Amino acid sequence: MKLSILFLLPAMGSAFAPTFASSQVSSAARATPQMSLMSNMNNKRTQIISKLRAGAAASSSQMKMSDAAASEGEKKMSLFEMYQKAADVATNMFPVWTVLFTAIALKKPSSFDWFTTDYFTGALAALMLSMGITLTPKDFADVAKEPKSVGVQFTLCYAMMPLLALGLGKAFKLDPALMAGMVLVGSINGGQASNLCTYIAKGNVAMSVLMTTATTIGAIFMTPVICKALLGSVVPVDAAGIAYSTIQVVLAPIALGMTLNKFFPKVVKAILPFAPVVGVVSTCLLVASAVAQVAQPILNAGISLQIPVLLLHLVGGLVGYWLPKISGFGEITSRTMAIETSMKSSAFGFLLAKLHFGDYAARVPSAVSVVWMALTGATLAVIWRGIPVAEGEN
């Protein structure tokens, strides 16, 4: 029995051996899909991480580019803002530039010999064009609805100012030739530089242009009549010449500027920040050129003529402001009327005196007026520029 069992053991071992082996194979077979699944998961995780890293890198690059673009934009904006601030400071220093250019013209008149009549006309046209691009037909239509303001300023120009000039001349005991020149300054039309000063003072530019045009055309008959009434002498005036000059240096550039504003608004928007600078430079050159032509008479005039001419423009401006103000006109209209009343076309007065008054001394008040007119108007403009207009004033 024992022997038989011993003989059966090898057979039993061989019988059970395949079963054990097959169980190992089966376990190995079951393990293989699990390992494959884990491998696939690892690969996918690696791919996801790689994509995330690539995305983060791209996002970082885009952010850097965006920051760089923003920084460049800020840089451009800051440069433009710097220009605007510099232009604002330069405009506020308008009286200083006027004095500086006048001093150069008095010290060395030959410095402006290059500024011939053609340049003079071109500078006036540039000044008017720089104002025209700020206007629209609606601005003039709005002014036309209230013609009273233009009528009042016309009266100030041709009634109050001539009488003020006559009174100052008598108060300072000017000799007859200087008296005649003084009255002539008070009897001429408003100057084109008044439109620029109105713009700087935040007045009504359209109204200023209409007032300048009205008094310029009015000079055709008002100036001779006033000079005859107050001086007893007739001052002939070239009516056709005045009309042509008004169209050439006032109306045509204004019309061109308004046309550009209507049909090319983007272009106007781009150049508009440069308008005040162009206006200030043009005015300073105009003043310097006029002063350089009569530098010696201005220097010879003495304080006895400088003070009454200064008072003519200063008092004229103050009356031109407060009289409309207490009469019910708004702040903007009062500022406009003040500057229009104060600033006379002194260069035109000089020309009339040269052509029609026999005594050389009659030209001197107009020459002196060129300086004080520009300086007074520029000072008033800069002062009002810094004083905000209350809402609802106009």
mmCIF file of C-alpha atoms in Angstrom:
data_model
loop_
_atom_site.group_PDB
_atom_site.id
_atom_site.type_symbol
_atom_site.label_atom_id
_atom_site.label_comp_id
_atom_site.label_asym_id
_atom_site.label_seq_id
_atom_site.Cartn_x
_atom_site.Cartn_y
_atom_site.Cartn_z
ATOM 1 C CA MET A 1 0.000 0.000 0.000
ATOM 2 C CA LYS A 2 2.770 2.368 0.905
ATOM 3 C CA LEU A 3 4.656 1.415 -2.194
ATOM 4 C CA SER A 4 1.624 2.078 -4.387
ATOM 5 C CA ILE A 5 1.185 5.530 -2.910
ATOM 6 C CA LEU A 6 4.812 6.304 -3.550
ATOM 7 C CA PHE A 7 4.401 5.271 -7.163
ATOM 8 C CA LEU A 8 1.272 7.444 -7.531
ATOM 9 C CA LEU A 9 2.889 10.695 -6.252
ATOM 10 C CA PRO A 10 4.787 11.498 -9.444
ATOM 11 C CA ALA A 11 1.660 10.938 -11.464
ATOM 12 C CA MET A 12 -0.406 13.206 -9.211
ATOM 13 C CA GLY A 13 2.283 15.904 -9.402
ATOM 14 C CA SER A 14 2.288 15.775 -13.134
ATOM 15 C CA ALA A 15 -1.484 15.877 -13.141
ATOM 16 C CA PHE A 16 -1.647 19.018 -10.988
ATOM 17 C CA ALA A 17 1.316 20.770 -12.638
ATOM 18 C CA PRO A 18 -0.555 22.002 -15.767
ATOM 19 C CA THR A 19 -3.291 23.460 -13.587
ATOM 20 C CA PHE A 20 -0.814 25.499 -11.556
ATOM 21 C CA ALA A 21 1.017 26.633 -14.655
ATOM 22 C CA SER A 22 -2.204 27.597 -16.356
ATOM 23 C CA SER A 23 -3.235 29.614 -13.278
ATOM 24 C CA GLN A 24 0.065 31.536 -13.465
ATOM 25 C CA VAL A 25 -0.433 32.168 -17.146
ATOM 26 C CA SER A 26 -3.997 33.290 -16.464
ATOM 27 C CA SER A 27 -2.794 35.717 -13.748
ATOM 28 C CA ALA A 28 -0.149 37.072 -16.086
ATOM 29 C CA ALA A 29 -2.741 37.447 -18.825
ATOM 30 C CA ARG A 30 -5.024 39.371 -16.473
ATOM 31 C CA ALA A 31 -2.136 41.653 -15.399
ATOM 32 C CA THR A 32 -1.147 42.592 -18.944
ATOM 33 C CA PRO A 33 -4.335 44.676 -19.796
ATOM 34 C CA GLN A 34 -4.071 46.460 -16.450
ATOM 35 C CA MET A 35 -0.474 47.433 -17.142
ATOM 36 C CA SER A 36 -1.401 48.532 -20.664
ATOM 37 C CA LEU A 37 -4.244 50.654 -19.290
ATOM 38 C CA MET A 38 -1.943 52.287 -16.776
ATOM 39 C CA SER A 39 0.627 52.945 -19.483
ATOM 40 C CA ASN A 40 -2.005 54.567 -21.673
ATOM 41 C CA MET A 41 -3.161 56.732 -18.791
ATOM 42 C CA ASN A 42 0.406 57.809 -18.096
ATOM 43 C CA ASN A 43 0.905 58.697 -21.752
ATOM 44 C CA LYS A 44 -2.289 60.705 -21.835
ATOM 45 C CA ARG A 45 -1.349 62.499 -18.638
ATOM 46 C CA THR A 46 2.053 63.330 -20.126
ATOM 47 C CA GLN A 47 0.403 64.653 -23.264
ATOM 48 C CA ILE A 48 -2.017 66.789 -21.238
ATOM 49 C CA ILE A 49 0.793 68.215 -19.143
ATOM 50 C CA SER A 50 2.776 68.991 -22.293
ATOM 51 C CA LYS A 51 -0.205 70.770 -23.828
ATOM 52 C CA LEU A 52 -0.812 72.732 -20.651
ATOM 53 C CA ARG A 53 2.813 73.794 -20.529
ATOM 54 C CA ALA A 54 2.743 74.795 -24.207
ATOM 55 C CA GLY A 55 -0.478 76.739 -23.642
ATOM 56 C CA ALA A 56 0.971 78.489 -20.627
ATOM 57 C CA ALA A 57 4.068 79.410 -22.587
ATOM 58 C CA ALA A 58 1.966 80.776 -25.477
ATOM 59 C CA SER A 59 -0.266 82.668 -23.055
ATOM 60 C CA SER A 60 2.778 84.139 -21.352
ATOM 61 C CA SER A 61 4.184 85.159 -24.722
ATOM 62 C CA GLN A 62 0.871 86.742 -25.723
ATOM 63 C CA MET A 63 0.680 88.558 -22.405
ATOM 64 C CA LYS A 64 4.193 89.897 -22.909
ATOM 65 C CA MET A 65 3.313 91.031 -26.433
ATOM 66 C CA SER A 66 0.103 92.607 -25.153
ATOM 67 C CA ASP A 67 2.004 94.368 -22.364
ATOM 68 C CA ALA A 68 4.556 95.582 -24.875
ATOM 69 C CA ALA A 69 1.799 96.880 -27.174
ATOM 70 C CA ALA A 70 0.047 98.555 -24.254
ATOM 71 C CA SER A 71 3.321 100.062 -23.121
ATOM 72 C CA GLU A 72 3.962 101.343 -26.643
ATOM 73 C CA GLY A 73 0.423 102.767 -26.769
ATOM 74 C CA GLU A 74 0.932 104.479 -23.428
ATOM 75 C CA LYS A 75 4.210 105.846 -24.698
ATOM 76 C CA LYS A 76 2.544 107.286 -27.806
ATOM 77 C CA MET A 77 -0.284 108.726 -25.746
ATOM 78 C CA SER A 78 2.122 110.230 -23.284
ATOM 79 C CA LEU A 79 4.052 111.911 -26.114
ATOM 80 C CA PHE A 80 0.842 113.432 -27.468
ATOM 81 C CA GLU A 81 -0.155 114.516 -23.994
ATOM 82 C CA MET A 82 3.255 116.084 -23.588
ATOM 83 C CA TYR A 83 2.707 118.054 -26.792
ATOM 84 C CA GLN A 84 -0.744 119.171 -25.647
ATOM 85 C CA LYS A 85 0.653 120.383 -22.341
ATOM 86 C CA ALA A 86 3.520 122.175 -24.087
ATOM 87 C CA ALA A 87 1.105 123.759 -26.577
ATOM 88 C CA ASP A 88 -1.154 124.842 -23.743
ATOM 89 C CA VAL A 89 1.768 126.462 -21.915
ATOM 90 C CA ALA A 90 2.950 128.146 -25.131
ATOM 91 C CA THR A 91 -0.557 129.482 -25.791
ATOM 92 C CA ASN A 92 -0.859 130.781 -22.232
ATOM 93 C CA MET A 93 2.440 132.604 -22.773
ATOM 94 C CA PHE A 94 0.991 134.483 -25.757
ATOM 95 C CA PRO A 95 1.586 137.920 -24.133
ATOM 96 C CA VAL A 96 5.201 136.952 -23.428
ATOM 97 C CA TRP A 97 5.809 135.961 -27.058
ATOM 98 C CA THR A 98 4.187 139.236 -28.178
ATOM 99 C CA VAL A 99 6.569 141.264 -26.003
ATOM 100 C CA LEU A 100 9.567 139.181 -27.112
ATOM 101 C CA PHE A 101 8.844 139.537 -30.829
ATOM 102 C CA THR A 102 8.126 143.250 -30.385
ATOM 103 C CA ALA A 103 11.419 143.762 -28.542
ATOM 104 C CA ILE A 104 13.341 142.014 -31.332
ATOM 105 C CA ALA A 105 11.542 144.116 -33.958
ATOM 106 C CA LEU A 106 12.364 147.334 -32.093
ATOM 107 C CA LYS A 107 15.971 146.358 -31.401
ATOM 108 C CA LYS A 108 16.747 144.979 -34.845
ATOM 109 C CA PRO A 109 14.041 145.786 -37.402
ATOM 110 C CA SER A 110 16.017 144.147 -40.207
ATOM 111 C CA SER A 111 15.338 140.764 -38.594
ATOM 112 C CA PHE A 112 11.888 140.819 -40.217
ATOM 113 C CA ASP A 113 12.831 142.220 -43.633
ATOM 114 C CA TRP A 114 12.157 138.756 -45.073
ATOM 115 C CA PHE A 115 8.519 138.976 -43.966
ATOM 116 C CA THR A 116 7.270 140.688 -47.114
ATOM 117 C CA THR A 117 3.699 141.662 -48.018
ATOM 118 C CA ASP A 118 3.044 138.233 -49.513
ATOM 119 C CA TYR A 119 4.111 136.549 -46.289
ATOM 120 C CA PHE A 120 2.057 139.072 -44.317
ATOM 121 C CA THR A 121 -1.060 138.192 -46.309
ATOM 122 C CA GLY A 122 -0.272 134.479 -46.043
ATOM 123 C CA ALA A 123 0.110 134.691 -42.265
ATOM 124 C CA LEU A 124 -3.254 136.454 -41.955
ATOM 125 C CA ALA A 125 -4.832 133.754 -44.110
ATOM 126 C CA ALA A 126 -3.212 131.003 -42.000
ATOM 127 C CA LEU A 127 -4.537 132.673 -38.865
ATOM 128 C CA MET A 128 -8.079 132.744 -40.269
ATOM 129 C CA LEU A 129 -7.791 129.160 -41.552
ATOM 130 C CA SER A 130 -6.754 127.946 -38.107
ATOM 131 C CA MET A 131 -9.962 129.512 -36.772
ATOM 132 C CA GLY A 132 -12.121 128.304 -39.667
ATOM 133 C CA ILE A 133 -11.516 124.617 -38.978
ATOM 134 C CA THR A 134 -13.094 125.065 -35.545
ATOM 135 C CA LEU A 135 -16.362 126.369 -37.043
ATOM 136 C CA THR A 136 -19.468 124.965 -38.727
ATOM 137 C CA PRO A 137 -22.308 126.681 -40.617
ATOM 138 C CA LYS A 138 -24.494 126.032 -37.572
ATOM 139 C CA ASP A 139 -22.258 128.308 -35.486
ATOM 140 C CA PHE A 140 -22.981 131.233 -37.797
ATOM 141 C CA ALA A 141 -26.662 130.326 -37.966
ATOM 142 C CA ASP A 142 -26.829 130.440 -34.160
ATOM 143 C CA VAL A 143 -25.195 133.876 -34.110
ATOM 144 C CA ALA A 144 -27.534 135.133 -36.833
ATOM 145 C CA LYS A 145 -30.468 134.297 -34.565
ATOM 146 C CA GLU A 146 -29.195 136.948 -32.130
ATOM 147 C CA PRO A 147 -28.008 139.890 -34.260
ATOM 148 C CA LYS A 148 -28.256 142.227 -31.270
ATOM 149 C CA SER A 149 -24.770 141.260 -30.050
ATOM 150 C CA VAL A 150 -23.214 142.133 -33.419
ATOM 151 C CA GLY A 151 -25.094 145.437 -33.456
ATOM 152 C CA VAL A 152 -23.979 146.363 -29.932
ATOM 153 C CA GLN A 153 -20.348 145.592 -30.717
ATOM 154 C CA PHE A 154 -20.548 147.623 -33.932
ATOM 155 C CA THR A 155 -21.746 150.571 -31.854
ATOM 156 C CA LEU A 156 -18.912 150.097 -29.347
ATOM 157 C CA CYS A 157 -16.404 150.014 -32.188
ATOM 158 C CA TYR A 158 -17.599 153.116 -34.010
ATOM 159 C CA ALA A 159 -19.107 155.240 -31.218
ATOM 160 C CA MET A 160 -17.499 154.488 -27.871
ATOM 161 C CA MET A 161 -13.918 153.893 -29.107
ATOM 162 C CA PRO A 162 -13.575 157.074 -31.226
ATOM 163 C CA LEU A 163 -14.954 159.201 -28.388
ATOM 164 C CA LEU A 164 -12.630 157.463 -25.902
ATOM 165 C CA ALA A 165 -9.666 158.147 -28.195
ATOM 166 C CA LEU A 166 -10.626 161.810 -28.474
ATOM 167 C CA GLY A 167 -11.044 162.120 -24.695
ATOM 168 C CA LEU A 168 -7.667 160.485 -23.959
ATOM 169 C CA GLY A 169 -5.967 162.677 -26.543
ATOM 170 C CA LYS A 170 -7.308 165.815 -24.870
ATOM 171 C CA ALA A 171 -6.583 164.536 -21.357
ATOM 172 C CA PHE A 172 -2.922 163.921 -22.243
ATOM 173 C CA LYS A 173 -2.732 167.158 -24.294
ATOM 174 C CA LEU A 174 -1.488 165.554 -27.485
ATOM 175 C CA ASP A 175 -0.550 167.880 -30.325
ATOM 176 C CA PRO A 176 -2.955 168.059 -33.303
ATOM 177 C CA ALA A 177 -1.089 165.524 -35.468
ATOM 178 C CA LEU A 178 -0.917 162.936 -32.716
ATOM 179 C CA MET A 179 -4.550 163.667 -31.812
ATOM 180 C CA ALA A 180 -5.571 162.990 -35.409
ATOM 181 C CA GLY A 181 -3.683 159.686 -35.388
ATOM 182 C CA MET A 182 -5.215 158.734 -32.048
ATOM 183 C CA VAL A 183 -8.765 159.356 -33.260
ATOM 184 C CA LEU A 184 -8.020 157.400 -36.428
ATOM 185 C CA VAL A 185 -7.016 154.362 -34.342
ATOM 186 C CA GLY A 186 -10.301 154.593 -32.465
ATOM 187 C CA SER A 187 -12.272 154.916 -35.705
ATOM 188 C CA ILE A 188 -11.023 151.864 -37.593
ATOM 189 C CA ASN A 189 -12.382 148.341 -37.720
ATOM 190 C CA GLY A 190 -11.611 145.373 -35.492
ATOM 191 C CA GLY A 191 -8.418 143.414 -36.153
ATOM 192 C CA GLN A 192 -8.178 139.854 -37.438
ATOM 193 C CA ALA A 193 -6.036 138.810 -34.450
ATOM 194 C CA SER A 194 -9.150 139.254 -32.305
ATOM 195 C CA ASN A 195 -10.483 135.966 -33.683
ATOM 196 C CA LEU A 196 -7.474 134.081 -32.313
ATOM 197 C CA CYS A 197 -7.705 135.809 -28.927
ATOM 198 C CA THR A 198 -11.424 134.990 -28.776
ATOM 199 C CA TYR A 199 -10.574 131.340 -29.414
ATOM 200 C CA ILE A 200 -7.954 131.351 -26.643
ATOM 201 C CA ALA A 201 -10.366 133.105 -24.251
ATOM 202 C CA LYS A 202 -13.017 130.406 -24.909
ATOM 203 C CA GLY A 203 -15.306 132.957 -26.504
ATOM 204 C CA ASN A 204 -17.603 132.577 -29.504
ATOM 205 C CA VAL A 205 -15.310 132.384 -32.553
ATOM 206 C CA ALA A 206 -18.156 132.462 -35.084
ATOM 207 C CA MET A 207 -19.506 135.622 -33.460
ATOM 208 C CA SER A 208 -16.017 137.134 -33.443
ATOM 209 C CA VAL A 209 -15.597 136.458 -37.173
ATOM 210 C CA LEU A 210 -18.977 138.034 -37.934
ATOM 211 C CA MET A 211 -18.129 141.085 -35.807
ATOM 212 C CA THR A 212 -14.743 141.501 -37.488
ATOM 213 C CA THR A 213 -16.341 141.200 -40.913
ATOM 214 C CA ALA A 214 -19.124 143.659 -40.029
ATOM 215 C CA THR A 215 -16.738 146.326 -38.696
ATOM 216 C CA THR A 216 -14.309 145.797 -41.595
ATOM 217 C CA ILE A 217 -17.041 146.379 -44.164
ATOM 218 C CA GLY A 218 -18.388 149.195 -41.981
ATOM 219 C CA ALA A 219 -15.010 150.944 -42.165
ATOM 220 C CA ILE A 220 -15.768 151.794 -45.788
ATOM 221 C CA PHE A 221 -18.193 154.502 -44.705
ATOM 222 C CA MET A 222 -17.849 154.786 -40.889
ATOM 223 C CA THR A 223 -14.147 155.730 -40.700
ATOM 224 C CA PRO A 224 -14.395 158.707 -43.105
ATOM 225 C CA VAL A 225 -17.591 159.975 -41.449
ATOM 226 C CA ILE A 226 -16.142 159.785 -37.896
ATOM 227 C CA CYS A 227 -12.862 161.452 -38.875
ATOM 228 C CA LYS A 228 -14.789 164.264 -40.578
ATOM 229 C CA ALA A 229 -17.067 164.709 -37.555
ATOM 230 C CA LEU A 230 -14.352 164.644 -34.875
ATOM 231 C CA LEU A 231 -11.363 166.087 -36.726
ATOM 232 C CA GLY A 232 -12.894 168.196 -39.456
ATOM 233 C CA SER A 233 -10.867 166.338 -42.064
ATOM 234 C CA VAL A 234 -11.871 163.718 -44.585
ATOM 235 C CA VAL A 235 -9.972 160.426 -44.711
ATOM 236 C CA PRO A 236 -10.546 158.810 -48.119
ATOM 237 C CA VAL A 237 -10.947 155.039 -47.936
ATOM 238 C CA ASP A 238 -10.483 152.562 -50.779
ATOM 239 C CA ALA A 239 -13.820 150.750 -50.531
ATOM 240 C CA ALA A 240 -13.028 148.201 -53.248
ATOM 241 C CA GLY A 241 -9.630 147.488 -51.698
ATOM 242 C CA ILE A 242 -11.112 146.918 -48.252
ATOM 243 C CA ALA A 243 -13.777 144.594 -49.655
ATOM 244 C CA TYR A 244 -11.204 142.583 -51.608
ATOM 245 C CA SER A 245 -8.850 142.304 -48.631
ATOM 246 C CA THR A 246 -11.720 141.179 -46.390
ATOM 247 C CA ILE A 247 -12.605 138.385 -48.805
ATOM 248 C CA GLN A 248 -8.965 137.411 -49.305
ATOM 249 C CA VAL A 249 -7.711 137.253 -45.729
ATOM 250 C CA VAL A 250 -10.899 136.696 -43.712
ATOM 251 C CA LEU A 251 -13.854 135.174 -45.519
ATOM 252 C CA ALA A 252 -12.082 132.815 -47.953
ATOM 253 C CA PRO A 253 -9.822 131.096 -45.350
ATOM 254 C CA ILE A 254 -12.758 130.807 -42.935
ATOM 255 C CA ALA A 255 -14.904 129.225 -45.665
ATOM 256 C CA LEU A 256 -12.092 126.809 -46.571
ATOM 257 C CA GLY A 257 -11.653 125.795 -42.932
ATOM 258 C CA MET A 258 -15.385 125.171 -42.521
ATOM 259 C CA THR A 259 -15.409 123.074 -45.717
ATOM 260 C CA LEU A 260 -12.558 120.933 -44.428
ATOM 261 C CA ASN A 261 -14.382 120.550 -41.113
ATOM 262 C CA LYS A 262 -17.518 119.316 -42.883
ATOM 263 C CA PHE A 263 -16.078 116.954 -45.510
ATOM 264 C CA PHE A 264 -12.817 115.839 -43.893
ATOM 265 C CA PRO A 265 -13.592 115.679 -40.148
ATOM 266 C CA LYS A 266 -10.890 113.078 -39.442
ATOM 267 C CA VAL A 267 -8.209 115.269 -40.988
ATOM 268 C CA VAL A 268 -9.471 118.304 -39.056
ATOM 269 C CA LYS A 269 -9.535 116.299 -35.823
ATOM 270 C CA ALA A 270 -5.890 115.352 -36.386
ATOM 271 C CA ILE A 271 -4.691 118.917 -37.058
ATOM 272 C CA LEU A 272 -6.999 120.759 -34.649
ATOM 273 C CA PRO A 273 -4.574 120.530 -31.662
ATOM 274 C CA PHE A 274 -2.050 122.485 -33.746
ATOM 275 C CA ALA A 275 -4.445 125.371 -34.553
ATOM 276 C CA PRO A 276 -3.699 127.536 -31.477
ATOM 277 C CA VAL A 277 0.063 127.234 -32.017
ATOM 278 C CA VAL A 278 -0.278 128.218 -35.681
ATOM 279 C CA GLY A 279 -2.431 131.173 -34.652
ATOM 280 C CA VAL A 280 0.014 132.387 -31.985
ATOM 281 C CA VAL A 281 3.037 132.120 -34.306
ATOM 282 C CA SER A 282 1.179 133.893 -37.134
ATOM 283 C CA THR A 283 0.065 136.727 -34.859
ATOM 284 C CA CYS A 284 3.531 137.222 -33.361
ATOM 285 C CA LEU A 285 5.060 137.446 -36.851
ATOM 286 C CA LEU A 286 2.359 139.891 -37.965
ATOM 287 C CA VAL A 287 2.934 142.136 -34.948
ATOM 288 C CA ALA A 288 6.715 141.993 -35.293
ATOM 289 C CA SER A 289 6.578 142.780 -38.993
ATOM 290 C CA ALA A 290 4.329 145.807 -38.456
ATOM 291 C CA VAL A 291 6.474 147.081 -35.584
ATOM 292 C CA ALA A 292 9.718 146.610 -37.538
ATOM 293 C CA GLN A 293 8.438 148.906 -40.299
ATOM 294 C CA VAL A 294 7.906 151.795 -37.854
ATOM 295 C CA ALA A 295 10.379 150.949 -35.102
ATOM 296 C CA GLN A 296 11.943 154.386 -34.862
ATOM 297 C CA PRO A 297 8.653 156.334 -34.567
ATOM 298 C CA ILE A 298 7.565 153.983 -31.780
ATOM 299 C CA LEU A 299 10.821 154.570 -29.898
ATOM 300 C CA ASN A 300 10.535 158.309 -30.403
ATOM 301 C CA ALA A 301 6.909 158.474 -29.246
ATOM 302 C CA GLY A 302 7.752 158.651 -25.562
ATOM 303 C CA ILE A 303 5.661 157.778 -22.513
ATOM 304 C CA SER A 304 3.225 160.623 -23.159
ATOM 305 C CA LEU A 305 1.827 158.716 -26.147
ATOM 306 C CA GLN A 306 2.369 155.157 -24.904
ATOM 307 C CA ILE A 307 0.026 155.579 -21.926
ATOM 308 C CA PRO A 308 -3.000 156.998 -23.770
ATOM 309 C CA VAL A 309 -2.716 154.361 -26.502
ATOM 310 C CA LEU A 310 -2.483 151.610 -23.875
ATOM 311 C CA LEU A 311 -5.509 153.031 -22.050
ATOM 312 C CA LEU A 312 -7.474 153.180 -25.305
ATOM 313 C CA HIS A 313 -7.203 149.418 -25.755
ATOM 314 C CA LEU A 314 -7.399 148.485 -22.072
ATOM 315 C CA VAL A 315 -10.378 150.674 -21.168
ATOM 316 C CA GLY A 316 -12.044 149.728 -24.435
ATOM 317 C CA GLY A 317 -11.746 146.053 -23.520
ATOM 318 C CA LEU A 318 -13.075 146.548 -19.994
ATOM 319 C CA VAL A 319 -16.039 148.619 -21.155
ATOM 320 C CA GLY A 320 -16.607 146.141 -23.965
ATOM 321 C CA TYR A 321 -16.917 143.402 -21.335
ATOM 322 C CA TRP A 322 -18.854 145.027 -18.491
ATOM 323 C CA LEU A 323 -21.357 146.995 -20.546
ATOM 324 C CA PRO A 324 -22.721 143.866 -22.294
ATOM 325 C CA LYS A 325 -22.439 141.923 -19.024
ATOM 326 C CA ILE A 326 -24.670 144.276 -17.062
ATOM 327 C CA SER A 327 -26.983 144.528 -20.084
ATOM 328 C CA GLY A 328 -27.837 140.858 -19.814
ATOM 329 C CA PHE A 329 -25.448 139.226 -22.279
ATOM 330 C CA GLY A 330 -23.842 135.939 -21.245
ATOM 331 C CA GLU A 331 -20.213 135.407 -20.238
ATOM 332 C CA ILE A 332 -19.058 133.974 -23.562
ATOM 333 C CA THR A 333 -20.675 136.772 -25.568
ATOM 334 C CA SER A 334 -19.271 139.431 -23.209
ATOM 335 C CA ARG A 335 -15.747 138.062 -23.551
ATOM 336 C CA THR A 336 -16.088 138.026 -27.333
ATOM 337 C CA MET A 337 -17.361 141.604 -27.474
ATOM 338 C CA ALA A 338 -14.617 142.812 -25.124
ATOM 339 C CA ILE A 339 -11.811 141.401 -27.261
ATOM 340 C CA GLU A 340 -13.425 142.641 -30.477
ATOM 341 C CA THR A 341 -13.758 146.142 -29.024
ATOM 342 C CA SER A 342 -10.242 146.255 -27.601
ATOM 343 C CA MET A 343 -8.366 144.941 -30.633
ATOM 344 C CA LYS A 344 -8.302 147.327 -33.576
ATOM 345 C CA SER A 345 -6.777 146.869 -37.024
ATOM 346 C CA SER A 346 -3.846 149.134 -36.178
ATOM 347 C CA ALA A 347 -1.871 148.176 -39.291
ATOM 348 C CA PHE A 348 -4.776 149.394 -41.425
ATOM 349 C CA GLY A 349 -4.842 152.638 -39.426
ATOM 350 C CA PHE A 350 -1.135 153.105 -40.091
ATOM 351 C CA LEU A 351 -1.726 152.650 -43.815
ATOM 352 C CA LEU A 352 -4.563 155.192 -43.849
ATOM 353 C CA ALA A 353 -2.500 157.730 -41.913
ATOM 354 C CA LYS A 354 0.427 157.229 -44.280
ATOM 355 C CA LEU A 355 -1.744 157.709 -47.355
ATOM 356 C CA HIS A 356 -4.125 160.442 -46.282
ATOM 357 C CA PHE A 357 -2.684 162.454 -43.356
ATOM 358 C CA GLY A 358 -0.048 164.957 -44.419
ATOM 359 C CA ASP A 359 1.820 165.141 -41.098
ATOM 360 C CA TYR A 360 4.193 162.230 -40.483
ATOM 361 C CA ALA A 361 3.431 162.289 -36.732
ATOM 362 C CA ALA A 362 -0.155 161.204 -37.440
ATOM 363 C CA ARG A 363 1.162 157.723 -38.251
ATOM 364 C CA VAL A 364 2.841 157.226 -34.886
ATOM 365 C CA PRO A 365 -0.272 156.427 -32.767
ATOM 366 C CA SER A 366 -1.166 153.584 -35.147
ATOM 367 C CA ALA A 367 2.387 152.245 -34.906
ATOM 368 C CA VAL A 368 2.282 152.351 -31.102
ATOM 369 C CA SER A 369 -1.189 150.809 -31.183
ATOM 370 C CA VAL A 370 0.108 147.716 -33.002
ATOM 371 C CA VAL A 371 2.024 146.741 -29.869
ATOM 372 C CA TRP A 372 -0.498 147.618 -27.175
ATOM 373 C CA MET A 373 -3.449 146.219 -29.129
ATOM 374 C CA ALA A 374 -1.821 142.802 -29.457
ATOM 375 C CA LEU A 375 -0.517 142.787 -25.897
ATOM 376 C CA THR A 376 -3.852 143.859 -24.345
ATOM 377 C CA GLY A 377 -5.881 141.360 -26.358
ATOM 378 C CA ALA A 378 -3.475 138.519 -25.649
ATOM 379 C CA THR A 379 -3.447 139.284 -21.915
ATOM 380 C CA LEU A 380 -7.239 139.387 -21.681
ATOM 381 C CA ALA A 381 -7.444 136.130 -23.639
ATOM 382 C CA VAL A 382 -4.995 134.280 -21.387
ATOM 383 C CA ILE A 383 -6.683 135.558 -18.199
ATOM 384 C CA TRP A 384 -10.113 134.411 -19.377
ATOM 385 C CA ARG A 385 -8.692 131.121 -20.605
ATOM 386 C CA GLY A 386 -7.942 130.227 -16.994
ATOM 387 C CA ILE A 387 -11.414 131.235 -15.756
ATOM 388 C CA PRO A 388 -14.028 128.547 -16.515
ATOM 389 C CA VAL A 389 -17.405 129.606 -17.843
ATOM 390 C CA ALA A 390 -20.236 128.639 -15.517
ATOM 391 C CA GLU A 391 -22.743 126.233 -17.017
ATOM 392 C CA GLY A 392 -25.769 128.028 -18.421
ATOM 393 C CA GLU A 393 -23.994 131.404 -18.818
ATOM 394 C CA ASN A 394 -24.752 131.424 -22.558
#
